[in-house]
Coordinates of N, CA and C in Angstrom, one line a residue:
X32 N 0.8 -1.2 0.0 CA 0.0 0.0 0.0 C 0.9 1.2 0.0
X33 N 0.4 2.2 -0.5 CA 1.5 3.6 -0.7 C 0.4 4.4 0.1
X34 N 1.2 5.8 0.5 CA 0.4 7.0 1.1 C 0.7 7.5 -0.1
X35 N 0.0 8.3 -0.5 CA 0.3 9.5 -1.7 C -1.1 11.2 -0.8
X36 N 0.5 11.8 -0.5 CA 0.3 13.4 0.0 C -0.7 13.6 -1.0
X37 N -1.8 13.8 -0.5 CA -3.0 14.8 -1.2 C -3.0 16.8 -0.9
X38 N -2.5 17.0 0.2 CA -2.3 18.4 0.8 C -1.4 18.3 1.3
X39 N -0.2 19.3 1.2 CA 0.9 19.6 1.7 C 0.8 20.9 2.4
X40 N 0.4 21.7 3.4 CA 0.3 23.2 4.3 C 0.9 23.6 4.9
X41 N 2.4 22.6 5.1 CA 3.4 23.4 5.9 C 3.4 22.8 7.3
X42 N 1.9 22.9 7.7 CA 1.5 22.9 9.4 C 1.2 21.5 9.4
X43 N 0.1 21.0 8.8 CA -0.1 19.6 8.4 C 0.0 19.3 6.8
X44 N -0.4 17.7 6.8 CA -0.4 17.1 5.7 C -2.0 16.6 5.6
X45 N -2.3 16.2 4.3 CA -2.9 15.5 4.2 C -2.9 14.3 3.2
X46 N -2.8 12.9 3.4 CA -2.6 11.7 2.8 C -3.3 11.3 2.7
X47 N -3.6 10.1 1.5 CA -4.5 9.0 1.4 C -4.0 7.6 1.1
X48 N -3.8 7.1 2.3 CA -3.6 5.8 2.4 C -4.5 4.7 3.0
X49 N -4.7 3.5 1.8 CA -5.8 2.3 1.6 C -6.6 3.3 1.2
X50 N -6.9 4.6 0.4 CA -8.2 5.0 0.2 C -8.6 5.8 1.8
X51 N -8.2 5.6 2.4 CA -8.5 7.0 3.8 C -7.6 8.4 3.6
X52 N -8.3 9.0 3.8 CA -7.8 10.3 3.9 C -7.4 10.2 5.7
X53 N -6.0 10.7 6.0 CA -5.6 11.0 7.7 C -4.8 12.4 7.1
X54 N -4.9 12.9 8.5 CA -4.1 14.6 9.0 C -3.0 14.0 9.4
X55 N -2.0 14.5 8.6 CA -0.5 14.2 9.2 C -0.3 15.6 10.1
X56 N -0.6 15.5 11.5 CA 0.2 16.4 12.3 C 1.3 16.5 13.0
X57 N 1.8 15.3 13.5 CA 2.8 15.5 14.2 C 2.5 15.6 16.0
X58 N 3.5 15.5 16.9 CA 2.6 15.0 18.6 C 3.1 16.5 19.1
X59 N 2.2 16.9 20.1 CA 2.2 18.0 20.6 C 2.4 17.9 22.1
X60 N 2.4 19.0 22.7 CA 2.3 19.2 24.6 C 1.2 20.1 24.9
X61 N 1.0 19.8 25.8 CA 0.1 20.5 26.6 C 0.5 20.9 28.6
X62 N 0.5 22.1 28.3 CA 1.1 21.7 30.3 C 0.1 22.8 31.3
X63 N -0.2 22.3 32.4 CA -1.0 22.0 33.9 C -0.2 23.0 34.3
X64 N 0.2 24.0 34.6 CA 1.4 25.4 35.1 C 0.6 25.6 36.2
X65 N 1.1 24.7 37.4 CA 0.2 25.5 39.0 C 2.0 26.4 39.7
X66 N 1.8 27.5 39.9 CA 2.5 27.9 40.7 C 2.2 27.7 42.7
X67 N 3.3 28.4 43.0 CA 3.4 28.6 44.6 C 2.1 28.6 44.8
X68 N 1.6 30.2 44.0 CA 0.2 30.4 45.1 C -1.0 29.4 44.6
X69 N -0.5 28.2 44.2 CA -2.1 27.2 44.0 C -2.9 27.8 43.0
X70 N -1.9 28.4 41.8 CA -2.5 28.9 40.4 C -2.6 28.7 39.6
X71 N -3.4 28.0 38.6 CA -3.4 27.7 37.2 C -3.3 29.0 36.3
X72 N -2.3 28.8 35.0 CA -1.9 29.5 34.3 C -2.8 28.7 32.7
X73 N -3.9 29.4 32.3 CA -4.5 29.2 31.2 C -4.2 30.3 30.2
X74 N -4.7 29.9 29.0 CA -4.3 31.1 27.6 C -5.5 30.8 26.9
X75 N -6.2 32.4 26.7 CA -7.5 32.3 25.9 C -6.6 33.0 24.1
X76 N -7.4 32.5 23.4 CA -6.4 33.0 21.8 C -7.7 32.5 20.7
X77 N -7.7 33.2 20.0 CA -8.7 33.3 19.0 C -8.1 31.8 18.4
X78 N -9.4 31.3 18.0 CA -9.1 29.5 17.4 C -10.1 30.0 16.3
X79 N -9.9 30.6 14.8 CA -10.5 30.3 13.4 C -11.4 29.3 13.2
X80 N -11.1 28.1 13.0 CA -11.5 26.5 13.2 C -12.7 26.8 13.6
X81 N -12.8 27.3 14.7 CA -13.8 27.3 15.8 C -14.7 28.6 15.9
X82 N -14.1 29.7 14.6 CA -14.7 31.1 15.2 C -15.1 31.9 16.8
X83 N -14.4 31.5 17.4 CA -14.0 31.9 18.7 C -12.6 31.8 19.5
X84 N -12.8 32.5 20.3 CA -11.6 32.7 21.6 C -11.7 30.9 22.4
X85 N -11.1 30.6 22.3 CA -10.8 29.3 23.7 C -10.2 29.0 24.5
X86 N -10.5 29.3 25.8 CA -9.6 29.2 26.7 C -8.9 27.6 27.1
X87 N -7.7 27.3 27.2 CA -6.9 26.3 26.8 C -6.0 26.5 28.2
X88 N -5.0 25.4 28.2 CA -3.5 24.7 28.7 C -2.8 25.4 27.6
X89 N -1.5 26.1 28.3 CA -0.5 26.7 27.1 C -0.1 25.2 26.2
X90 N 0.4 24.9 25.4 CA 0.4 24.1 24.3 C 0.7 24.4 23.3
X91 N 1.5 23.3 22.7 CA 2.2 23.3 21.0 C 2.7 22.5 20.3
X92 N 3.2 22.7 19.4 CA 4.1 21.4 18.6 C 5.2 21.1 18.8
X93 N 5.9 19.7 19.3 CA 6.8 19.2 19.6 C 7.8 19.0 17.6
X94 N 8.9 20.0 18.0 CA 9.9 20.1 16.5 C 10.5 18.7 16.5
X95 N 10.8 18.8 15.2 CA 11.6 17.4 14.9 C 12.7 17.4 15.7
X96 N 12.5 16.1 16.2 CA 13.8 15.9 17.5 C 14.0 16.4 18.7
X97 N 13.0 16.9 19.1 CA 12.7 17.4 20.9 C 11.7 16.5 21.1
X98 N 12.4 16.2 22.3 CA 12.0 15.7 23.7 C 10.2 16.4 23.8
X99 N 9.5 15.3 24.1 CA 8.4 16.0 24.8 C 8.7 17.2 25.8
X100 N 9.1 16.7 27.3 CA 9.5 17.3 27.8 C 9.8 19.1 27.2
X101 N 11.2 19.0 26.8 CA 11.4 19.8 26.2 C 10.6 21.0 25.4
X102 N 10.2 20.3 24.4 CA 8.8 21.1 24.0 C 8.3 21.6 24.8
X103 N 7.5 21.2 26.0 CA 6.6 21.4 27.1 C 7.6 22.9 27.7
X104 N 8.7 22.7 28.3 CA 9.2 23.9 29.2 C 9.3 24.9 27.8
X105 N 9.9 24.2 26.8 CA 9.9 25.8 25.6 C 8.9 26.5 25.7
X106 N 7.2 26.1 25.4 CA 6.0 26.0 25.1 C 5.3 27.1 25.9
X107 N 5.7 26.4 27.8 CA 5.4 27.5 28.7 C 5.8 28.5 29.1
X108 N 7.2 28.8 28.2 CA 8.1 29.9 28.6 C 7.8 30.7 27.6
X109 N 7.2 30.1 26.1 CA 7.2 31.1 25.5 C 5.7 31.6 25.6
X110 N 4.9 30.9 26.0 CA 3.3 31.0 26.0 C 3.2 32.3 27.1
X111 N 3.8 31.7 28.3 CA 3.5 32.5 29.6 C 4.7 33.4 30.2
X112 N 6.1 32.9 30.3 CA 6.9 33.1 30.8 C 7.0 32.6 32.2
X113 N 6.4 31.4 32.5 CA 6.4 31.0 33.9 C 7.8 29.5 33.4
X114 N 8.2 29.1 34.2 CA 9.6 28.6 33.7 C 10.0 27.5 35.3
X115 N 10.9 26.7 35.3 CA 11.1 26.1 36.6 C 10.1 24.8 37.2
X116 N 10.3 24.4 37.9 CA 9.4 24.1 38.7 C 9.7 22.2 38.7
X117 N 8.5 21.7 39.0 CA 8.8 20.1 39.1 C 7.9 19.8 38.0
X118 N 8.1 18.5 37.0 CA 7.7 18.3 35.8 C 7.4 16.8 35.8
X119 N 6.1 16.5 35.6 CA 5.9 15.0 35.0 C 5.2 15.1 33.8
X120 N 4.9 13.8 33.5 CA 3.8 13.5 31.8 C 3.2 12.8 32.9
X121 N 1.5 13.8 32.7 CA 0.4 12.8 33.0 C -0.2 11.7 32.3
X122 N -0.4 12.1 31.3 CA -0.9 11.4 30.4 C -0.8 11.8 28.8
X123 N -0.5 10.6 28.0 CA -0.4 11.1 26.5 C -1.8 10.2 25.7
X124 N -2.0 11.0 24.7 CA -3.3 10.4 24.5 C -3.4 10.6 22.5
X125 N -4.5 10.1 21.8 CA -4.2 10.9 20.3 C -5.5 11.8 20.4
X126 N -5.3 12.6 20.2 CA -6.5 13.6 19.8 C -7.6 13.6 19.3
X127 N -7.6 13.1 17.7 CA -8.9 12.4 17.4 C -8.6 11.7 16.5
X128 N -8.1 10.3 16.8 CA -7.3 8.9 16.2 C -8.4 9.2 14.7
X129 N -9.6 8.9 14.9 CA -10.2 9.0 13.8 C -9.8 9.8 12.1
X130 N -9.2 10.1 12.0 CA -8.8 10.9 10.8 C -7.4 11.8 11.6
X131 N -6.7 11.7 12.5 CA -5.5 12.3 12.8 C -4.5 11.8 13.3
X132 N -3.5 11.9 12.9 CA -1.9 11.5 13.9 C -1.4 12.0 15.0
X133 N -2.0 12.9 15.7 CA -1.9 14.2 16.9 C -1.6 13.3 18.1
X134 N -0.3 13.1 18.6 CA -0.4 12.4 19.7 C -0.4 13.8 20.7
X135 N -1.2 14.5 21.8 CA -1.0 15.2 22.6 C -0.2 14.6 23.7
X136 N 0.7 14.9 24.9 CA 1.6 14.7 26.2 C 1.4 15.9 27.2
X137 N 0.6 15.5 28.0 CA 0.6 16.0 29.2 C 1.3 16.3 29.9
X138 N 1.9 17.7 30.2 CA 2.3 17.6 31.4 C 2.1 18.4 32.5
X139 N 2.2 18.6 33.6 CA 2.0 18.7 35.1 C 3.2 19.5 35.6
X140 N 3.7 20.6 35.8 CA 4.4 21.3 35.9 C 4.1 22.4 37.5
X141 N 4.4 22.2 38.4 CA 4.0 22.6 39.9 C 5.4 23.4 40.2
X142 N 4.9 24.7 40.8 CA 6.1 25.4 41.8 C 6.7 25.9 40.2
X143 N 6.1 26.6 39.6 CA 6.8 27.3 38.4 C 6.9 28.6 39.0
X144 N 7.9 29.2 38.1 CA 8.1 30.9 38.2 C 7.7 31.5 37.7
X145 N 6.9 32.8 37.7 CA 7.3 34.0 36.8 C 8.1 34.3 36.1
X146 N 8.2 35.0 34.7 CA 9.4 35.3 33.6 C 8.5 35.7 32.7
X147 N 9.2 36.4 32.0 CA 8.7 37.4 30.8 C 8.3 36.0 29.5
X148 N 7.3 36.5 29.0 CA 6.9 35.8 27.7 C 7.1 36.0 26.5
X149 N 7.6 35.0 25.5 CA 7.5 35.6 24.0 C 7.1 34.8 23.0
X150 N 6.2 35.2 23.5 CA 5.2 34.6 22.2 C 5.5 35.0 20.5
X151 N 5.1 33.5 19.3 CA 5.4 33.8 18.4 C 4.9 34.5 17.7
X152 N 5.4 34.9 16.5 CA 4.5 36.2 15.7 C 3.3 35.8 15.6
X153 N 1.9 36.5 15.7 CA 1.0 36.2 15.5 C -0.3 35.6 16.4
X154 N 0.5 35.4 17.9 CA 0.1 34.7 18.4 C -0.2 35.4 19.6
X155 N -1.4 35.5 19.7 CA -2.3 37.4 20.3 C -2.6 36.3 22.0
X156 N -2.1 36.1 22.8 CA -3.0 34.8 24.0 C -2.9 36.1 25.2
X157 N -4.1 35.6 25.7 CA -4.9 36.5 26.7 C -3.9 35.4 28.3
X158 N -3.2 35.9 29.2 CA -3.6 34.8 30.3 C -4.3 34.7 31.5
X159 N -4.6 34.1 31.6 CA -6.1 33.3 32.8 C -5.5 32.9 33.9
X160 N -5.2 33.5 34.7 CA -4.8 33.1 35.9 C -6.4 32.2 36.6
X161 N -6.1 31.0 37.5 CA -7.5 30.4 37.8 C -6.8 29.7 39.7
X162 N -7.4 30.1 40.3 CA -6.6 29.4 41.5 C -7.5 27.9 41.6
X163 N -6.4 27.0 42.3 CA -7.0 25.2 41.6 C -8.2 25.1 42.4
X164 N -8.5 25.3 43.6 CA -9.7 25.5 44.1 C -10.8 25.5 43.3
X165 N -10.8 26.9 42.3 CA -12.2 27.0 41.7 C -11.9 26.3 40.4
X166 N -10.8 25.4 40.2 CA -11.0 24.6 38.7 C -12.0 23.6 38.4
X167 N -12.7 22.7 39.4 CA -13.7 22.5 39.1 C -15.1 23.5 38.8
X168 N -15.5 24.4 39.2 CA -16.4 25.4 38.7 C -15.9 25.6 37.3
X169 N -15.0 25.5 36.7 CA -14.3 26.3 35.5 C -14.8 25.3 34.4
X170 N -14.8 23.9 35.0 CA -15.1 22.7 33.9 C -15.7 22.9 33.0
X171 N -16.7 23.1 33.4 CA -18.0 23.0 32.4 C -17.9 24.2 31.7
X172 N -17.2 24.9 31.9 CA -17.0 26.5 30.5 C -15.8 25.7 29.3
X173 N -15.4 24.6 29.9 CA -13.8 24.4 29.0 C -14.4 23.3 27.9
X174 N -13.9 24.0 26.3 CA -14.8 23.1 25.3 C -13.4 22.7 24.5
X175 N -12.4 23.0 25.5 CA -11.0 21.8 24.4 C -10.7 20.9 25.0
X176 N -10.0 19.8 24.7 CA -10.3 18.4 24.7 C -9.2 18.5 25.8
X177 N -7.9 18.9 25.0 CA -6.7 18.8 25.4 C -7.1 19.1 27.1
X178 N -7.6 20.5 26.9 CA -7.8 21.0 28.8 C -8.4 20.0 29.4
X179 N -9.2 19.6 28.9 CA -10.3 19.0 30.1 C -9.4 17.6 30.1
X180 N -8.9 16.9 29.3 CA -7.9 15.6 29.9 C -6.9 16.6 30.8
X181 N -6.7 17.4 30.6 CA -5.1 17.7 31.7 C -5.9 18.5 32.9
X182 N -6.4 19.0 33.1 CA -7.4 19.5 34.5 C -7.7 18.2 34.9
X183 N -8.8 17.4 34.7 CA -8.9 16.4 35.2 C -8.3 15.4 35.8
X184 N -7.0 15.6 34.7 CA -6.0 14.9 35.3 C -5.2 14.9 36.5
X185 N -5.4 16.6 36.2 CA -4.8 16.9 37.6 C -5.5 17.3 38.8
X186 N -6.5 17.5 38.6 CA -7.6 17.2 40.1 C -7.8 15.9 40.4
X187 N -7.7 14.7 39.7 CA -7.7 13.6 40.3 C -6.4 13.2 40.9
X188 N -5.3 13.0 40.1 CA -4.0 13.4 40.9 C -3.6 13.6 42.3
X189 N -4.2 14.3 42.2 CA -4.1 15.5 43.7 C -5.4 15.3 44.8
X190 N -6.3 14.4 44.3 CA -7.3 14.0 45.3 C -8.8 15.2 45.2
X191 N -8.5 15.8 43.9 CA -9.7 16.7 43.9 C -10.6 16.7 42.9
X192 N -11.0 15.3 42.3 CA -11.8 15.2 41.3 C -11.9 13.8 40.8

């Protein structure tokens, strides 16, 4: 069987292999930023796709040849400027196997710092400070997938959900 690229975009692909059309994306991070004061660090940013703002987990694409990890502290430093702290992978999951290659990686990143942000060109993100307390109240406003696996993740984690 052969893939033969139907769309080539730069950002993704699109292929058809056996006669299926799949999204070549590539695996991404997602990261849980609770500082000292028991603070979730969120980023609201206009999503096209979607024609709205969505508040999200800072998040991005893991470059050829970086570390999850890696990706993950780039991602938050450049999203937020919060930087440091203690680092695990909660959970890695695919996004929507059905038509995509998107492996997402969670991570969980506690006792981070403050630091200046730099975000890439183009990339307008509002940030949401949320203290973890009221993260369950916040659930039911959150309509991306990625957040609600890593919140949940990490209120159950932690004995709060």
């Amino acid at each position: 069987m052969t893939r033969e690229v139907a769309f080539d975009g730069g950002f993704l692909q699109v292929v058809v292999d056996d006669g299926k059309e799949i999204v070549v994306h590539g695996p991404a991070v997602a990261i849980v930023a609770v500082d000292r004061d028991e603070t979730v660090t969120l980023v609201r940013q206009a999503r096209p796709a979607v024609g709205t703002h969505v508040l999200e987990l800072p998040a991005g694409g893991i470059e050829p040849g970086e570390e999850p990890l890696a990706a993950a502290r780039r991602e938050l430093r450049e999203e937020t400027g919060l930087h440091g702290g203690e680092w695990n992978e909660a959970s890695a999951f695919f996004t929507t196997p059905g038509f995509c290659d998107e492996r997402m990686h969670v991570f969980v990143a506690t006792g981070v710092e403050p630091g200046d942000a730099s975000p890439e060109d183009g990339e307008d993100l509002e940030l949401v400070r949320v203290r973890v307390r009221d993260l369950p109240m916040l659930l039911p406003e959150i309509e991306d997938a990625k957040t609600l696996v890593g919140l949940l993740t990490y209120l159950r984690e932690r004995g709060g959900g």
